[in-house]
Short mmCIF file of C-alpha atoms and ligand atoms in Angstrom, two decimals:
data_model
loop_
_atom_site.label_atom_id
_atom_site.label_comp_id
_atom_site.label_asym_id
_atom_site.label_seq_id
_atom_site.Cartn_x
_atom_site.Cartn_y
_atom_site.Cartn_z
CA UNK A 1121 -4.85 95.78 -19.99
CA UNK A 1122 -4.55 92.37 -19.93
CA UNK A 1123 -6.76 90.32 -17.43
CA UNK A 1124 -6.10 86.44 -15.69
CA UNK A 1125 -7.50 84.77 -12.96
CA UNK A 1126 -5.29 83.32 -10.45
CA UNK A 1127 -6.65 79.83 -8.56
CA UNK A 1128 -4.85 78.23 -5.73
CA UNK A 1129 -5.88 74.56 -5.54
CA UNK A 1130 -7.21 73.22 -1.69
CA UNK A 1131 -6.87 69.67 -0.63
CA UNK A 1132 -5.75 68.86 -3.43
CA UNK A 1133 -2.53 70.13 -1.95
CA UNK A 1134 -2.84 67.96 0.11
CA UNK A 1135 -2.92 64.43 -2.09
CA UNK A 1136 0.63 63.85 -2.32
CA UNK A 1137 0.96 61.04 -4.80
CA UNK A 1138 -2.63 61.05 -6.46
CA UNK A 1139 -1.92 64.94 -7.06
CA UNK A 1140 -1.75 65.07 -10.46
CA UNK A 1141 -4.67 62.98 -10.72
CA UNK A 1142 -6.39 65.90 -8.95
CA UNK A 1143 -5.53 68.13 -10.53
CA UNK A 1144 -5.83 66.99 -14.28
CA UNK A 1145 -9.65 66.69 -12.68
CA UNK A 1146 -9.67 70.04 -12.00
CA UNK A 1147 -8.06 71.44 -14.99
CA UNK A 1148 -10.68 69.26 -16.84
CA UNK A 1149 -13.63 70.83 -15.35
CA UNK A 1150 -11.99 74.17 -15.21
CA UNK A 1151 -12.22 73.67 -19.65
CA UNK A 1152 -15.26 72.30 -19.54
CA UNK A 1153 -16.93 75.09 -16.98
CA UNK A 1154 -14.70 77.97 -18.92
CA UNK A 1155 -15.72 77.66 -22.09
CA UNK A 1156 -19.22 79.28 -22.02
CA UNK A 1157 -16.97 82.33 -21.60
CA UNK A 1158 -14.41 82.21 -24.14
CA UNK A 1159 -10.80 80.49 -24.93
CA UNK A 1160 -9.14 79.94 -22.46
CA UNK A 1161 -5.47 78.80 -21.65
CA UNK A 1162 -4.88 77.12 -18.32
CA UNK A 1163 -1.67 77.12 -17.30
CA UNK A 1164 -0.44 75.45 -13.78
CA UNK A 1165 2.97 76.48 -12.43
CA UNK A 1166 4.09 77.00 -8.44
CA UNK A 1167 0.88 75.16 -6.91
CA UNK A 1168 -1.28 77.77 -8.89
CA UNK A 1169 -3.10 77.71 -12.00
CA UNK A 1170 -3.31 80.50 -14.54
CA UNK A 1171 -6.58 80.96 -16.67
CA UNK A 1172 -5.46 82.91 -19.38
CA UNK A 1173 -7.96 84.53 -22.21
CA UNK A 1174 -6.73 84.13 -25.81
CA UNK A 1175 -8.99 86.82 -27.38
CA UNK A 1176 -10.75 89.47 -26.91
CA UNK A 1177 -13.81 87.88 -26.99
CA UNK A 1178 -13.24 86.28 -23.31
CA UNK A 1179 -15.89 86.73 -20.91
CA UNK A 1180 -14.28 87.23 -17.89
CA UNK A 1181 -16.87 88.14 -15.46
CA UNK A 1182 -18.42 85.11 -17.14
CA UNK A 1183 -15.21 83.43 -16.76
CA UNK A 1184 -14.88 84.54 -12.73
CA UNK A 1185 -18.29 82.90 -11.93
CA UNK A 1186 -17.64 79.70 -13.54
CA UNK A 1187 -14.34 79.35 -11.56
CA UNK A 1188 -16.26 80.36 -8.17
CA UNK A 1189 -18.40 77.46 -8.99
CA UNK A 1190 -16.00 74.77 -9.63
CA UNK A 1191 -15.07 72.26 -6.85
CA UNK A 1192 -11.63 71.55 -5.86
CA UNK A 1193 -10.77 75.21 -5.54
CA UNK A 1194 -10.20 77.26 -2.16
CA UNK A 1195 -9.63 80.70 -3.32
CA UNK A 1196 -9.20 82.54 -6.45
CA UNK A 1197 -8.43 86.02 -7.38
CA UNK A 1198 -8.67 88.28 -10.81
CA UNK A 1199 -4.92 90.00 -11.33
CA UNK A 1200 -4.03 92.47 -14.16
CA UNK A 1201 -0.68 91.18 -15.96
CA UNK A 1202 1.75 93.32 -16.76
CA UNK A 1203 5.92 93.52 -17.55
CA UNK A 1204 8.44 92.76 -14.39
CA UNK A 1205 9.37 96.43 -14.42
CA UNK A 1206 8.66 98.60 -11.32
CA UNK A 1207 6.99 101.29 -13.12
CA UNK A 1208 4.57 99.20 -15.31
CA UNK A 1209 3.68 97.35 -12.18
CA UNK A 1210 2.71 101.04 -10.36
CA UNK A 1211 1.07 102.38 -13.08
CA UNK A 1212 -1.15 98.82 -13.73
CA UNK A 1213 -1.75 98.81 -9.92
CA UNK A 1214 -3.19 102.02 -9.86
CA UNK A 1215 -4.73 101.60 -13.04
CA UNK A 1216 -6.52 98.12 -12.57
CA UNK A 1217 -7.39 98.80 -9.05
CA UNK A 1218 -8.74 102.38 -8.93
CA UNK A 1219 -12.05 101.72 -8.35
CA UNK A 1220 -10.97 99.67 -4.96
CA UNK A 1221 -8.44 102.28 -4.10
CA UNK A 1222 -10.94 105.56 -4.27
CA UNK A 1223 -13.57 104.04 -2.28
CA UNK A 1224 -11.59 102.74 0.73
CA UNK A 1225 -9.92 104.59 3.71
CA UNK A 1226 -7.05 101.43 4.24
CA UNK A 1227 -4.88 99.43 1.79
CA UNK A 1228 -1.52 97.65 2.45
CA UNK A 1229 0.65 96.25 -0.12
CA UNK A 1230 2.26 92.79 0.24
CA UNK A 1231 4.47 91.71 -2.44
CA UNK A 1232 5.98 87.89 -3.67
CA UNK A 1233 8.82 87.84 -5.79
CA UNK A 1234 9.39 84.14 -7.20
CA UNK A 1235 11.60 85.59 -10.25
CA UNK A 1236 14.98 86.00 -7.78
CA UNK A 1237 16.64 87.88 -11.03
CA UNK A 1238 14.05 90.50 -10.37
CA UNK A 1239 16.22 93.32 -9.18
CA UNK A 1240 14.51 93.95 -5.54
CA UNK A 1241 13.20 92.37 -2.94
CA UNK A 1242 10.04 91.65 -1.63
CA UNK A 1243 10.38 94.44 1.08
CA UNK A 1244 10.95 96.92 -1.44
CA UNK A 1245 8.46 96.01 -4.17
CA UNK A 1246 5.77 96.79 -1.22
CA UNK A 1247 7.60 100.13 -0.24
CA UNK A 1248 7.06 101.47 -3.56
CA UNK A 1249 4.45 100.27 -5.01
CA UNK A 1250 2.55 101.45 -1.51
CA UNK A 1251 4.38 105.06 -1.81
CA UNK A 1252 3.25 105.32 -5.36
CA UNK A 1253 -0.41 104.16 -4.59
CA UNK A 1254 0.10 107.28 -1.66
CA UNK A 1255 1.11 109.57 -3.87
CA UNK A 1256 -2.12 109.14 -6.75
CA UNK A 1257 -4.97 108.38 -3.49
CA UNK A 1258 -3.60 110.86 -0.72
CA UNK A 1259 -6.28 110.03 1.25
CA UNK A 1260 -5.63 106.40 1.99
CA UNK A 1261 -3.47 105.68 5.11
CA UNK A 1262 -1.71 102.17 5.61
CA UNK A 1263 -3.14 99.72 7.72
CA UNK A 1264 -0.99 96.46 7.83
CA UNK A 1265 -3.25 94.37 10.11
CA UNK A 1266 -6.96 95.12 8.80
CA UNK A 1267 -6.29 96.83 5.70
CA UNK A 1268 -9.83 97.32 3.59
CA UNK A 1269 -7.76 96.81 0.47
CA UNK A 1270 -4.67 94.50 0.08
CA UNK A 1271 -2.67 94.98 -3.12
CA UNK A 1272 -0.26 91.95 -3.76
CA UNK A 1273 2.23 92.37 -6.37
CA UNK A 1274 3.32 89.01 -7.94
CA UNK A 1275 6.51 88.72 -9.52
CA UNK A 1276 6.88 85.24 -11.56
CA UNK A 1277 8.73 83.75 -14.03
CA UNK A 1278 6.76 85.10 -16.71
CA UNK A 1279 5.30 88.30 -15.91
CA UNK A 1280 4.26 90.31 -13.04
CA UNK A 1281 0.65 90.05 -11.70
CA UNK A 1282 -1.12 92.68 -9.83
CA UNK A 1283 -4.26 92.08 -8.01
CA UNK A 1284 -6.44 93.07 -4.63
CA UNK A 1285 -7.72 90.15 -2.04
CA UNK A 1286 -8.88 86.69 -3.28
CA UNK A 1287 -12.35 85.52 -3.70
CA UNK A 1288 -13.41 82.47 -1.73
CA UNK A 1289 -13.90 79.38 -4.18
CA UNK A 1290 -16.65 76.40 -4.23
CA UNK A 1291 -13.97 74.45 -1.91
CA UNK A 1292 -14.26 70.37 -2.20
CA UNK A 1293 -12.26 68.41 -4.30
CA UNK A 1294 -12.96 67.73 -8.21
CA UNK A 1295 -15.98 66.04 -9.53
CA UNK A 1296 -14.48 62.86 -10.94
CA UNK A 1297 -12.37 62.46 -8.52
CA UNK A 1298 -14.54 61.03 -6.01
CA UNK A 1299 -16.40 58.05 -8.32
CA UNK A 1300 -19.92 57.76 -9.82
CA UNK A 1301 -22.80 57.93 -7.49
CA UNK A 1302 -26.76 57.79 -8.39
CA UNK A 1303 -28.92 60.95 -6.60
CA UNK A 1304 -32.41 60.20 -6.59
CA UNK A 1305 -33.83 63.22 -7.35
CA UNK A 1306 -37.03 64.80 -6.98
CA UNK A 1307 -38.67 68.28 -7.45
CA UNK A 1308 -38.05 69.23 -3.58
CA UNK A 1309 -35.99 70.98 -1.62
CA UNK A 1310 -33.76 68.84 -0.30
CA UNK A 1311 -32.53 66.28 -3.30
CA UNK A 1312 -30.58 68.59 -5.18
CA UNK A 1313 -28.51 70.34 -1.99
CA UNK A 1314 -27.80 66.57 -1.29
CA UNK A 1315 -26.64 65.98 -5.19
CA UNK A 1316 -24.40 69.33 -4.71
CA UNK A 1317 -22.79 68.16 -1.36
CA UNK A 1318 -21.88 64.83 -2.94
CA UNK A 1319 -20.65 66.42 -6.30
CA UNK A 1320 -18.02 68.37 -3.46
CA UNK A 1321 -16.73 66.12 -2.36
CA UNK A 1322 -15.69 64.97 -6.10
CA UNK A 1323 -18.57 62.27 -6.82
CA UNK A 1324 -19.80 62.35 -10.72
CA UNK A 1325 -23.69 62.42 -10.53
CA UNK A 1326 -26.74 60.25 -12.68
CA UNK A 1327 -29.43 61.73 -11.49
CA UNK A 1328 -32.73 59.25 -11.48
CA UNK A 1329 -36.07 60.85 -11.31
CA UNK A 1330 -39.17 58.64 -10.81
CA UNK A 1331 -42.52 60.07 -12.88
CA UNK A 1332 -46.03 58.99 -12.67
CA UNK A 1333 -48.08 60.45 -15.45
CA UNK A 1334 -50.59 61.08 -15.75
CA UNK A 1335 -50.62 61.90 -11.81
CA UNK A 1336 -47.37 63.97 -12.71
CA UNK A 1337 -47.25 66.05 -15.46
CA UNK A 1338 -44.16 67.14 -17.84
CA UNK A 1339 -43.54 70.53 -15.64
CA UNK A 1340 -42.54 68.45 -12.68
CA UNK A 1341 -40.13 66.78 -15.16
CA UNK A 1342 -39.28 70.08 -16.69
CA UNK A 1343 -38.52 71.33 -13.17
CA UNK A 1344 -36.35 68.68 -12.54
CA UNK A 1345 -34.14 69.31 -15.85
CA UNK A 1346 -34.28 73.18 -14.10
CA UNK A 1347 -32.78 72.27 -10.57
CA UNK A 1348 -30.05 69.83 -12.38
CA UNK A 1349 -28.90 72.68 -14.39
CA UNK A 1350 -28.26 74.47 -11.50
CA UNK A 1351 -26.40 72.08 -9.99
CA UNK A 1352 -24.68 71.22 -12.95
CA UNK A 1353 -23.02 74.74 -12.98
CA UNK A 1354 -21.00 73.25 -10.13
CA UNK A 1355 -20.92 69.20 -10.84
CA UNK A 1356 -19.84 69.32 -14.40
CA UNK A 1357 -22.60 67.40 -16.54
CA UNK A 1358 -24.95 65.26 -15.58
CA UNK A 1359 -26.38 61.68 -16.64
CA UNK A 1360 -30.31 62.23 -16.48
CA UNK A 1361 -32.56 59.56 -16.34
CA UNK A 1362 -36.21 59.77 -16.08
CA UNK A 1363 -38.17 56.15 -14.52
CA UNK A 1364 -41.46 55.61 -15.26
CA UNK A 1365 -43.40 54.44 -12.32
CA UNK A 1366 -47.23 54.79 -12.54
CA UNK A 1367 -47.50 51.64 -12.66
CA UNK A 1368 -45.38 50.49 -9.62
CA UNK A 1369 -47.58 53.31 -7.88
CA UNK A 1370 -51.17 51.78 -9.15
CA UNK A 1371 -49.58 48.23 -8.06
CA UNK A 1372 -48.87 48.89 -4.26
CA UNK A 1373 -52.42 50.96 -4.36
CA UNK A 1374 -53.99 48.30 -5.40
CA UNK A 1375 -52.61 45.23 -3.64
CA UNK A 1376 -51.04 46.85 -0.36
CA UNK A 1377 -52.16 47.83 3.10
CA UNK A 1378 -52.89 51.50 2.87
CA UNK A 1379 -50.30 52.52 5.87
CA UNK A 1380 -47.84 50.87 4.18
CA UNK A 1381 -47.97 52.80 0.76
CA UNK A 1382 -45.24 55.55 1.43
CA UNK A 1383 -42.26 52.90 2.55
CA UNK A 1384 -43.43 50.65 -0.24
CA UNK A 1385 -42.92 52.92 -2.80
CA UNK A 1386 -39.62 54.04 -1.42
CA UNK A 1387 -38.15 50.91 -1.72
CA UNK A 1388 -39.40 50.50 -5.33
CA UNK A 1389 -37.11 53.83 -5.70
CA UNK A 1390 -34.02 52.16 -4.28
CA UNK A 1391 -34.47 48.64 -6.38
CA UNK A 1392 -34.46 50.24 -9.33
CA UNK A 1393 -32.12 52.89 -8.48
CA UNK A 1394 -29.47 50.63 -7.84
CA UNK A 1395 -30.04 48.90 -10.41
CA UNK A 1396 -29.69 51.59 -12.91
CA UNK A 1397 -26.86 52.51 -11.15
CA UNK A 1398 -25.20 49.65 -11.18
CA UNK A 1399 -25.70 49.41 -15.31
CA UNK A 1400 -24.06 52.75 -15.28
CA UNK A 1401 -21.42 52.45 -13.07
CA UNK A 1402 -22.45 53.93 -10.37
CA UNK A 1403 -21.55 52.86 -6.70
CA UNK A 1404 -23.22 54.37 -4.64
CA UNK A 1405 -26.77 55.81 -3.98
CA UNK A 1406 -27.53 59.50 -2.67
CA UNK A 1407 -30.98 60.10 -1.23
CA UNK A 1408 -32.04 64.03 0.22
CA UNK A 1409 -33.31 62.13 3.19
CA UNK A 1410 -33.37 64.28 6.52
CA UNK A 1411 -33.51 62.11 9.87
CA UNK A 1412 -37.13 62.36 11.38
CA UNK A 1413 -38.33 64.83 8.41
CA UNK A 1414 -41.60 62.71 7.71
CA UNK A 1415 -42.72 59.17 8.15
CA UNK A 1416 -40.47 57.39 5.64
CA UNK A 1417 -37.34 59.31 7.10
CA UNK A 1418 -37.32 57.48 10.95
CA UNK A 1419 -34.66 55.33 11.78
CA UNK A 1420 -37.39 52.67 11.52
CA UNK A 1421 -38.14 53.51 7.94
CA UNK A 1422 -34.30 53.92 7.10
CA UNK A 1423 -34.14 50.49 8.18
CA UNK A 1424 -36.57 49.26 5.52
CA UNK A 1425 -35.40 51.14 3.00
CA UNK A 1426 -31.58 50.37 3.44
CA UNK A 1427 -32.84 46.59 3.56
CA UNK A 1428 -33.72 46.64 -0.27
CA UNK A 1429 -30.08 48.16 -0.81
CA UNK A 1430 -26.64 46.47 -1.52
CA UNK A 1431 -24.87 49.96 -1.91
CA UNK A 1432 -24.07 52.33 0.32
CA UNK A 1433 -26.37 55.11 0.14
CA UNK A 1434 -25.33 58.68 1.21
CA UNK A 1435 -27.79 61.01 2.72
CA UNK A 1436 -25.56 63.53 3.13
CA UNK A 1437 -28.60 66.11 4.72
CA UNK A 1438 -29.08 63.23 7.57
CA UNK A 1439 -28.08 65.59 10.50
CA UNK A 1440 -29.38 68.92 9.29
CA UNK A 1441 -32.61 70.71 9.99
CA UNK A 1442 -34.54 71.68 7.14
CA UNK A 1443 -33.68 75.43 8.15
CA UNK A 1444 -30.04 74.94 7.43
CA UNK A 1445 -30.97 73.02 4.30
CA UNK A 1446 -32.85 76.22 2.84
CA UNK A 1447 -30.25 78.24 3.83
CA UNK A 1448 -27.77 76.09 1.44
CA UNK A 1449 -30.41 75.79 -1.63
CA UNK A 1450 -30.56 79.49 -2.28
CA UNK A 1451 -26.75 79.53 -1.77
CA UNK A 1452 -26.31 77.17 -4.83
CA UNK A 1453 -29.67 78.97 -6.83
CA UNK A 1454 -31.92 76.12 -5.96
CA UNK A 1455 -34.54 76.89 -3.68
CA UNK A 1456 -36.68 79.20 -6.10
CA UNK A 1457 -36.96 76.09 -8.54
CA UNK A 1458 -37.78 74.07 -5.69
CA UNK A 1459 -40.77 75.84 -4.47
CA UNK A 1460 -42.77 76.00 -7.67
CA UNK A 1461 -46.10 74.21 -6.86
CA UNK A 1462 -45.75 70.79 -9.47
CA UNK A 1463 -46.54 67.66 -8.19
CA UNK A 1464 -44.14 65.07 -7.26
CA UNK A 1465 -44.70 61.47 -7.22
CA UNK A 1466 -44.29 61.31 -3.64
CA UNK A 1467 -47.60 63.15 -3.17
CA UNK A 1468 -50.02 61.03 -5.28
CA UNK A 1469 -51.36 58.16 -3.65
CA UNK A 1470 -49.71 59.25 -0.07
CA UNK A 1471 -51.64 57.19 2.86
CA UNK A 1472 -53.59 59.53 5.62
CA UNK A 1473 -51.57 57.38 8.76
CA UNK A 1474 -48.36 56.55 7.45
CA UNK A 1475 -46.36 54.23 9.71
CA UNK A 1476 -43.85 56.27 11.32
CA UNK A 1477 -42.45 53.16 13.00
CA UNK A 1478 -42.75 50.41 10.32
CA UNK A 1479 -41.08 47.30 10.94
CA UNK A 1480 -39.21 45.17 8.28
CA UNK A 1481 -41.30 42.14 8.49
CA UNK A 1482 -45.04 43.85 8.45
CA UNK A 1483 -43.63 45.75 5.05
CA UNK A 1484 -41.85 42.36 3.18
CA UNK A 1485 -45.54 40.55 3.88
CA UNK A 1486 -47.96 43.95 3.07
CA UNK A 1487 -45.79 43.91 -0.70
CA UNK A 1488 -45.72 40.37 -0.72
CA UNK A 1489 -48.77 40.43 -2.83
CA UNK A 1490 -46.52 41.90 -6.05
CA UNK A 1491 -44.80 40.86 -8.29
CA UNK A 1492 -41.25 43.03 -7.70
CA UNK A 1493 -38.62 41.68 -9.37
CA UNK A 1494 -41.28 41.85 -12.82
CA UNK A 1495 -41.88 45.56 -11.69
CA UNK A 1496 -38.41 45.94 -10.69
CA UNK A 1497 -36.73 45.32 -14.08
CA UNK A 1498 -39.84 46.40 -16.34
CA UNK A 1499 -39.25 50.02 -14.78
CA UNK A 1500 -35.42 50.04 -14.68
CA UNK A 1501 -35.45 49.07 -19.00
CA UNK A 1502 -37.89 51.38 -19.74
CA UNK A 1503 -35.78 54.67 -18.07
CA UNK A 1504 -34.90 57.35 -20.65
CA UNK A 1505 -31.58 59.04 -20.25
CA UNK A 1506 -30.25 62.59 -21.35
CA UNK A 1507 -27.78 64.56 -20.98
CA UNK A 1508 -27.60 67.56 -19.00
P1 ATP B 1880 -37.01 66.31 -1.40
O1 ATP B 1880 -37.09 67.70 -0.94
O2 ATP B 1880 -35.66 65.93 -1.92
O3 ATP B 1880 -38.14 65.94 -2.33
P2 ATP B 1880 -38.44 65.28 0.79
O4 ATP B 1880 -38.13 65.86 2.09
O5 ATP B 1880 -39.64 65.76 0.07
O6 ATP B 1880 -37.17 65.41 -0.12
P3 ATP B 1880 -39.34 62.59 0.35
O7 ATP B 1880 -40.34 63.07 -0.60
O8 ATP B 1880 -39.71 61.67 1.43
O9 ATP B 1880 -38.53 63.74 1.06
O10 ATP B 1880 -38.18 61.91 -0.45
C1 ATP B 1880 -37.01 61.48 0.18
C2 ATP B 1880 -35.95 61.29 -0.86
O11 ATP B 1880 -36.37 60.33 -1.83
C3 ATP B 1880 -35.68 62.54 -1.68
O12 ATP B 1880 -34.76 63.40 -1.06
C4 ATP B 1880 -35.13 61.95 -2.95
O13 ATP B 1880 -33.78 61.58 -2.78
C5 ATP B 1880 -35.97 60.70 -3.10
N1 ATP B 1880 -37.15 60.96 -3.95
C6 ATP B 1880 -38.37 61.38 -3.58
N2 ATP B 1880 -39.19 61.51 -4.65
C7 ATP B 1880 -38.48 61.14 -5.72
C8 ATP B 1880 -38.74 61.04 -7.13
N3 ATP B 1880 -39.92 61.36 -7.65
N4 ATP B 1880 -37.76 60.62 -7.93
C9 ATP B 1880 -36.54 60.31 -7.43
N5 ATP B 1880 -36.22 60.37 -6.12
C10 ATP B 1880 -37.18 60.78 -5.27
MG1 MG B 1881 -40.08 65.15 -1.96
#
């Protein structure tokens, strides 16, 4: 029996003029995403899109999981294909969705018929195929308002599909769609849900990560590489670039007030952030930063970070507790990376009293003392990139 999955496109719907722009984004990723599980054909007809396998060798619970994970879809289903002739269509029903049928109590059928030459009508397709479904699971009664199983029976131009309810897809709009942003990423919790919810909303992602070995070692980095893989599974590839910044670190040890380390440092990130953004085409910044989290993340500290900044910067987990945060990390496969015990640069060199409240002018005359645009640009040309 032959096997496609069905995907009905969300906003994109939505984008009258710039539709097609949408949704050659989406039918790019869709490739890109599908072919870890085989060839593929995508097809897009009646504001849905076919995925159909060319061989045998198709994956397609492989295929399924990669569609649930790409953005710009609302719901998708799997459907057995099968000839516009009422039999064949009873028979594949059955057939294709036995396994649904045996185990519930409730089914309904609804049926679309887009093919008009097809010789009945919707109304009839569903009295049928439902009487046929009857007559092979006897113990199934119909429930037309909160069936357990729905069977809809497709009839298109091509061929008739038969499937049971729709899955829920990743939702958002297409990565590409949205421009180029950088996420500064570390090994935590919280940078790589923020990297995900920008990707949704159709943002392309270079991820910079700032390292400090020897105080780091290479399984922070490693870790890292681990977390953007998992986001990648929904963002499409992604531009990695790794900063070095022990010496930016040893600097503002050295030469600044103690209190003053934490905010410091975080501006350091956002210089050269935007600058490597910038030389990649990037326009916009996206930080995991939580209101009120720790010291750096105050309004106050905001303010002195945003100060160093010319780009917007997104912090898309501003307004949620880190509860709801955790909740969305082990949604997306994240968290369990997340929690292994390696040492981010964050935590070397972190003062006992940060400021929580520092204000603009006590932090431009406590790094006063360096030399930043030297450190600035020294940092941002020595960044190694890969590709994830
Ligand atoms: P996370 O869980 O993302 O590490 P956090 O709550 O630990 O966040 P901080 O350590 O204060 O918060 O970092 C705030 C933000 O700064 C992070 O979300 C991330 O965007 C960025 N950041 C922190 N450390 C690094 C790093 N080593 N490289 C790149 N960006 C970093
Ligand atoms: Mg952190």
């Amino acid at each position: 029996m032959k096997e496609i999955i069905l995907i009905k496109n969300g906003e994109i719907a939505l984008k009258g003029l710039n539709r097609s722009v949408f949704e050659d984004a989406l039918q790019k990723a869709l490739r890109h995403r599908l072919s870890k599980a085989g060839r593929f054909k995508i097809r897009r007809a009646q504001s849905t899109m076919f995925v159909e396998p060319q061989d045998d060798g198709c994956d397609m619970d492989l295929a399924a999981e990669a569609v649930g994970k790409v953005f710009g879809i609302v719901a998708y289903s799997r459907a057995a294909v099968c000839e516009k002739d009422m039999d064949v269509i009873c028979t594949t029903a059955v057939d294709y969705l036995a396994d649904q049928l045996r185990s519930a109590k409730t089914f309904k059928v609804v049926a679309k018929r887009s093919d008009k030459s097809f010789p009945l009508g919707s109304p009839e397709i569903s009295a049928e195929l439902g009487g046929y479904i009857l007559s092979k699971f006897p113990h199934l009664k119909v429930d037309v308002h909160d069936p357990e199983v729905t069977v809809a029976a497709e009839i298109r131009d091509f061929a008739a599909y038969v499937r049971a309810g729709q899955l829920k897809g990743a939702g958002g709009i297409p990565v590409g769609t949205g421009g180029k942003a950088a996420i500064l990423i570390s090994g935590g919790i919280d940078s790589p849900v923020a990297a995900w919810m920008m990707a949704k909303r159709g943002m392309q992602l270079t991820a910079i990560h700032f390292a400090s070995p020897p105080y780091t070692g290479p399984q922070a980095e490693a870790k890292v590489r681990d977390l953007l893989k998992k986001v990648s599974e929904y963002s499409g590839e992604i531009r990695f670039c790794i900063v070095p910044f022990t010496r930016i670190q040893e600097a503002i040890a050295d030469n600044c007030q103690e209190e003053y380390f934490t905010i410091i440092m975080r501006r350091f990130m956002m210089r050269i952030s935007e600058r490597i953004a910038r030389r990649n085409k990037c326009s916009a910044l996206i930080t995991g930063e939580s209101l009120g989290q720790v010291a750096s993340q105050t309004v106050g500290g905001l303010v002195c970070t945003d100060a160093v900044c010319n780009m917007p910067v997104f912090r898309p987990l501003i307004g949620m507790d880190k509860e709801e945060i955790i909740v969305r990390s082990r949604e997306i496969g994240t968290f369990d990376i997340s929690i292994l015990p390696y040492e981010d640069c964050c935590t070397v060199f972190t003062p006992k009293h940060p400021r929580t409240k520092p204000l603009l002018d006590k932090v431009e005359a406590a790094e006063a003392a360096l030399d930043i645009e030297a450190l600035v640009e020294e940092a941002a040309e020595n960044a190694l990139f890969e590709s994830i």
